[in-house]
Coordinates of C-alpha atoms and ligand atoms in Angstrom, one line a residue:
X19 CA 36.7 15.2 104.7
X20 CA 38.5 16.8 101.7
X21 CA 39.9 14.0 99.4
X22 CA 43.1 14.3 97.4
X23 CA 43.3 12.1 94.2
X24 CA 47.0 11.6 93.5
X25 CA 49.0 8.6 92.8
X26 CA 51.6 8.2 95.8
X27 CA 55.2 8.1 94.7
X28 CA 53.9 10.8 91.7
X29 CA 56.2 13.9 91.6
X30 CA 53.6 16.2 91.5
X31 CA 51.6 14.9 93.7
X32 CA 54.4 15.1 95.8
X33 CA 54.4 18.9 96.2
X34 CA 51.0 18.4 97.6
X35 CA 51.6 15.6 100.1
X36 CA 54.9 17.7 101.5
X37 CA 52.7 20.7 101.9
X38 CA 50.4 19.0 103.7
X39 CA 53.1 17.5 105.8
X40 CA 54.6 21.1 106.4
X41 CA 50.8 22.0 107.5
X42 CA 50.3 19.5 109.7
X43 CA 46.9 18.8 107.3
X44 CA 47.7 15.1 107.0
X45 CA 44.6 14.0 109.0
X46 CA 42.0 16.5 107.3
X47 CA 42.6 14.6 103.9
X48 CA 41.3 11.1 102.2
X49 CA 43.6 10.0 99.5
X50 CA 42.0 8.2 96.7
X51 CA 44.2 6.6 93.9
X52 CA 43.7 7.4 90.3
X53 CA 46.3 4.8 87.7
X54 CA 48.4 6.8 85.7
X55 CA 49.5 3.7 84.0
X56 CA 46.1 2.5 83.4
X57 CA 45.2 6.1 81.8
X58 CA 42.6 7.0 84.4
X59 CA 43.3 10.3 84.7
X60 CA 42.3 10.5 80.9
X61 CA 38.6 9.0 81.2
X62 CA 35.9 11.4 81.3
X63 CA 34.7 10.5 84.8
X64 CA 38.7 12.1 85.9
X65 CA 38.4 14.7 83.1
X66 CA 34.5 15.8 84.7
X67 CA 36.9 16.7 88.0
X68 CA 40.3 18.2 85.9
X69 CA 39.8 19.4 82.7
X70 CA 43.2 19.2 82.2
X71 CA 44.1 15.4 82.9
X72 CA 46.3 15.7 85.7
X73 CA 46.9 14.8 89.4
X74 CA 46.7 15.8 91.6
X75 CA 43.4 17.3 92.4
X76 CA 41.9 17.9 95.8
X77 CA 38.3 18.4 96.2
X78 CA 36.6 20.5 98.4
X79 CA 34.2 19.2 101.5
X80 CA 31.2 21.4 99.3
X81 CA 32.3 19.6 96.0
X82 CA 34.4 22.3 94.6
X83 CA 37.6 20.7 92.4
X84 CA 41.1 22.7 92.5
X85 CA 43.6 21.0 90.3
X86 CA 46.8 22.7 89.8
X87 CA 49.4 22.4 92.5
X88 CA 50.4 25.8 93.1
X89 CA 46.3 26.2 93.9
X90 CA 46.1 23.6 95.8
X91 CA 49.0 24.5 98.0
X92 CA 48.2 28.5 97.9
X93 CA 44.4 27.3 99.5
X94 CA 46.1 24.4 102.0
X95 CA 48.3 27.5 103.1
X96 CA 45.9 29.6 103.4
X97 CA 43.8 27.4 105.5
X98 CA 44.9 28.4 108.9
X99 CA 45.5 31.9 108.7
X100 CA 48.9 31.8 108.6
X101 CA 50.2 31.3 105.5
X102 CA 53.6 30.3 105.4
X103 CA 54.3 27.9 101.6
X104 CA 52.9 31.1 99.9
X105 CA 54.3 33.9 101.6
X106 CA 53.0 36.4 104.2
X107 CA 54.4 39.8 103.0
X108 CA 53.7 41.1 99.4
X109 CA 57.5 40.8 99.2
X110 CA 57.3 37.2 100.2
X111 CA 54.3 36.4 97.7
X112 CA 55.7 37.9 94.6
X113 CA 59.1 35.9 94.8
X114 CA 57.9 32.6 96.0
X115 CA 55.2 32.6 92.9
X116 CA 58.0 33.9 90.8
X117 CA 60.6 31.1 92.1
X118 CA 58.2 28.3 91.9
X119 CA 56.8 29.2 88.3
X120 CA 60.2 29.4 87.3
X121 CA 61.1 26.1 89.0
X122 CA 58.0 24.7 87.3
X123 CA 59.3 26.1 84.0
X124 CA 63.1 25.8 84.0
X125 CA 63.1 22.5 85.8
X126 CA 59.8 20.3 87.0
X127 CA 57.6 20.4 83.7
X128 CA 61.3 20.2 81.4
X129 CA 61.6 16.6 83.3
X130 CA 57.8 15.7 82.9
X131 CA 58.0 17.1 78.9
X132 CA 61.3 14.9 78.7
X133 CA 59.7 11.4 80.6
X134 CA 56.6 11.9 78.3
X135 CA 58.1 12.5 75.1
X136 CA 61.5 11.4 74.8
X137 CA 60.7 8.1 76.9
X138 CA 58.0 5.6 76.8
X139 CA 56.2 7.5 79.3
X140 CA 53.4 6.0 80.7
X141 CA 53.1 3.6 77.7
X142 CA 51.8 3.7 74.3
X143 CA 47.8 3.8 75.2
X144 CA 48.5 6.7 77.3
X145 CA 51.3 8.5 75.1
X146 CA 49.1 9.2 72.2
X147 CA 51.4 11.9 71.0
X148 CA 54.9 11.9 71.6
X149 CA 57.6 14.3 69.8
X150 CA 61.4 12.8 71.2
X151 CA 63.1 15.7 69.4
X152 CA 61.2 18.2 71.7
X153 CA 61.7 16.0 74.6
X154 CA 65.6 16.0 74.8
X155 CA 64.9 19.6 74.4
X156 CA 63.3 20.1 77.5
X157 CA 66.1 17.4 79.2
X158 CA 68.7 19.7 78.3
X159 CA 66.7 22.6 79.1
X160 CA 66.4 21.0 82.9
X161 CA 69.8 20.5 83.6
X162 CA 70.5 24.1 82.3
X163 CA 67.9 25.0 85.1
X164 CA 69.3 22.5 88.0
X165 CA 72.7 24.7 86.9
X166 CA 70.4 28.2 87.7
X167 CA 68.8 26.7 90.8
X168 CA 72.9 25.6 92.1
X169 CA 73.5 29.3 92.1
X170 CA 70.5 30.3 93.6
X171 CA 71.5 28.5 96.5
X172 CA 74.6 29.3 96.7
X173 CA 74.1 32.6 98.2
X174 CA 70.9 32.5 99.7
X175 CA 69.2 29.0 102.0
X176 CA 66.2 28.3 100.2
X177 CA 64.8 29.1 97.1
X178 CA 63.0 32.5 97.4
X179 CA 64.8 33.5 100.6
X180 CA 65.6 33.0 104.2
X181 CA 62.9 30.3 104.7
X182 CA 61.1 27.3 103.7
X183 CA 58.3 27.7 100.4
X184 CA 56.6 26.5 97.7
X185 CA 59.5 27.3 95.6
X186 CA 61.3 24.7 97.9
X187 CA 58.5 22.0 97.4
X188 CA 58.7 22.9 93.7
X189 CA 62.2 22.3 92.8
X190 CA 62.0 19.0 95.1
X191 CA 59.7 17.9 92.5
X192 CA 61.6 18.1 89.7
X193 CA 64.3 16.8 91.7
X194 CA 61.9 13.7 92.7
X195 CA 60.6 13.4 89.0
X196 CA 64.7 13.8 87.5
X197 CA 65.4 11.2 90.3
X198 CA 63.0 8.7 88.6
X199 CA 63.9 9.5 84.7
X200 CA 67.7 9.2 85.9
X201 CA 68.4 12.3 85.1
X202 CA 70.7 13.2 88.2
X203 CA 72.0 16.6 89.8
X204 CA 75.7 16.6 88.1
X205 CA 78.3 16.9 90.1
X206 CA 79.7 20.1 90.0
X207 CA 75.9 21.8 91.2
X208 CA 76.6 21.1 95.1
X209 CA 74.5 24.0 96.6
X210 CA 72.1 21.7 94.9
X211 CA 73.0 18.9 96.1
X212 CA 73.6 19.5 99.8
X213 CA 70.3 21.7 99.2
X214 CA 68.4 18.9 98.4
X215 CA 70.4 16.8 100.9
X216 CA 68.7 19.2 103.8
X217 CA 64.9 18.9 102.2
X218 CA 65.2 15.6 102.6
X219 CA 65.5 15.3 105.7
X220 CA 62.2 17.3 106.4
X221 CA 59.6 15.0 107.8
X222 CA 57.7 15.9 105.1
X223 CA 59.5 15.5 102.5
X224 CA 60.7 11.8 103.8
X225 CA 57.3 10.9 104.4
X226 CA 55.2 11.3 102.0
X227 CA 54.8 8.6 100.3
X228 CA 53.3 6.2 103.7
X229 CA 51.1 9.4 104.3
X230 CA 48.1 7.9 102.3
X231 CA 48.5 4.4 104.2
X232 CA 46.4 4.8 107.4
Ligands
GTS379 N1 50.6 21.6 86.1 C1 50.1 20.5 86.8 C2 50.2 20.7 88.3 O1 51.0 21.5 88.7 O2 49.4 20.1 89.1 C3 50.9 19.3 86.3 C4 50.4 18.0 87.0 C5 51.0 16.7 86.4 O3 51.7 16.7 85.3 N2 50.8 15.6 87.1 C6 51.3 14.3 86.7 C7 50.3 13.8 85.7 O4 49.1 13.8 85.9 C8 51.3 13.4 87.9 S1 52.8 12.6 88.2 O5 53.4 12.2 86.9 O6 53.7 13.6 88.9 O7 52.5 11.5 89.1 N3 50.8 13.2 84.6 C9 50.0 12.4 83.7 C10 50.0 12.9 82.3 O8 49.5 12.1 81.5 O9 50.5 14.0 82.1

């Protein structure tokens, strides 16, 4: 059994769990929890699986660690034969890794540089550097890119095109980790907003979170 170590309402981890919901995967996975608030993910047991500190992380039934959760998504997708997060086409590849980078870098990490620098964080033992001028940076930065994302939608469904993809599952991250810094979708974005109305109603999407508790 392949095991995920995640922390369950985490927004990145998020992008995993709805991926797995999307391919059906729920039931091929363990979950195992890893405190961010405690610093676990910093300890050198964690760092031994991620060099980078992060979650999530899924590891591989032959012991093999991907961290990273475009990677982890790409090889979930990949899985059956039939990708469909990732693309099919070269076409469909190249814009959903473009569209989901730039989510990542216009939007997701923005909110995740903001939370950990211009915020407590996770608290001081965990912050051990923390630069707030930088962070309110990055906020304003993100709402520039929720702006961006409004007039993606706007003309076309989803993010990279005519159907569901990682680029979707990206920019409900950010929306999930904006959601928990209260950082919300203003007003006047309402492709956004009824964008984000319609991903929610995904069964993945709404059921993440309870998908580690069986
Ligand atoms: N680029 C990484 C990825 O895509 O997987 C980023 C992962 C990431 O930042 N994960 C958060 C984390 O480990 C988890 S969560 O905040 O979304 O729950 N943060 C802890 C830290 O100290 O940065």
């Amino acid at each position: 059994m392949m095991k995920i170590y995640d922390a369950p309402t985490g927004p990145y981890p998020a992008r995993v769990r709805i991926a797995l919901g999307e391919k059906n995967l729920q039931s091929c996975v363990e979950f195992v929890l890893v405190d961010l608030w405690k610093g676990e993910h910093k300890k050198p047991e964690f760092l031994a699986k991620n060099y980078s500190g992060t979650l999530p992380v899924l590891e591989l039934d032959d012991g093999t660690f991907l961290a990273e959760c475009t990677a982890i998504t790409e090889y979930l997708d990949a899985l059956d034969g039939a990708p469909t997060l990732a693309g099919g086409t070269p076409r469909e590849k190249g814009l959903i890794h473009m569209m989901s980078k730039r989510a990542e870098l216009e939007l997701l990490d923005a909110v995740s540089v903001y939370f950990h620098h211009a915020t407590p964080g996770l608290g001081p033992d965990v912050e051990i550097y923390q630069n707030a001028e930088w962070g309110f940076h990055q906020r304003a930065k993100a709402l520039k890119g929720m702006h961006y994302f409004d007039g993606i939608l706007k003309s076309r469904p989803f993010v990279a095109g005519e159907a569901f993809s990682m680029a979707d599952i990206t920019v409900i991250g950010g929306l999930i980790f904006a959601g928990l810094v209260a950082l919300p979708v203003p007003a006047e974005c309402e492709a956004l907003q009824a964008w984000y109305a319609r991903m929610q109603e995904r069964p993945s999407v709404k059921n993440r979170v309870t998908m580690s508790e069986h």
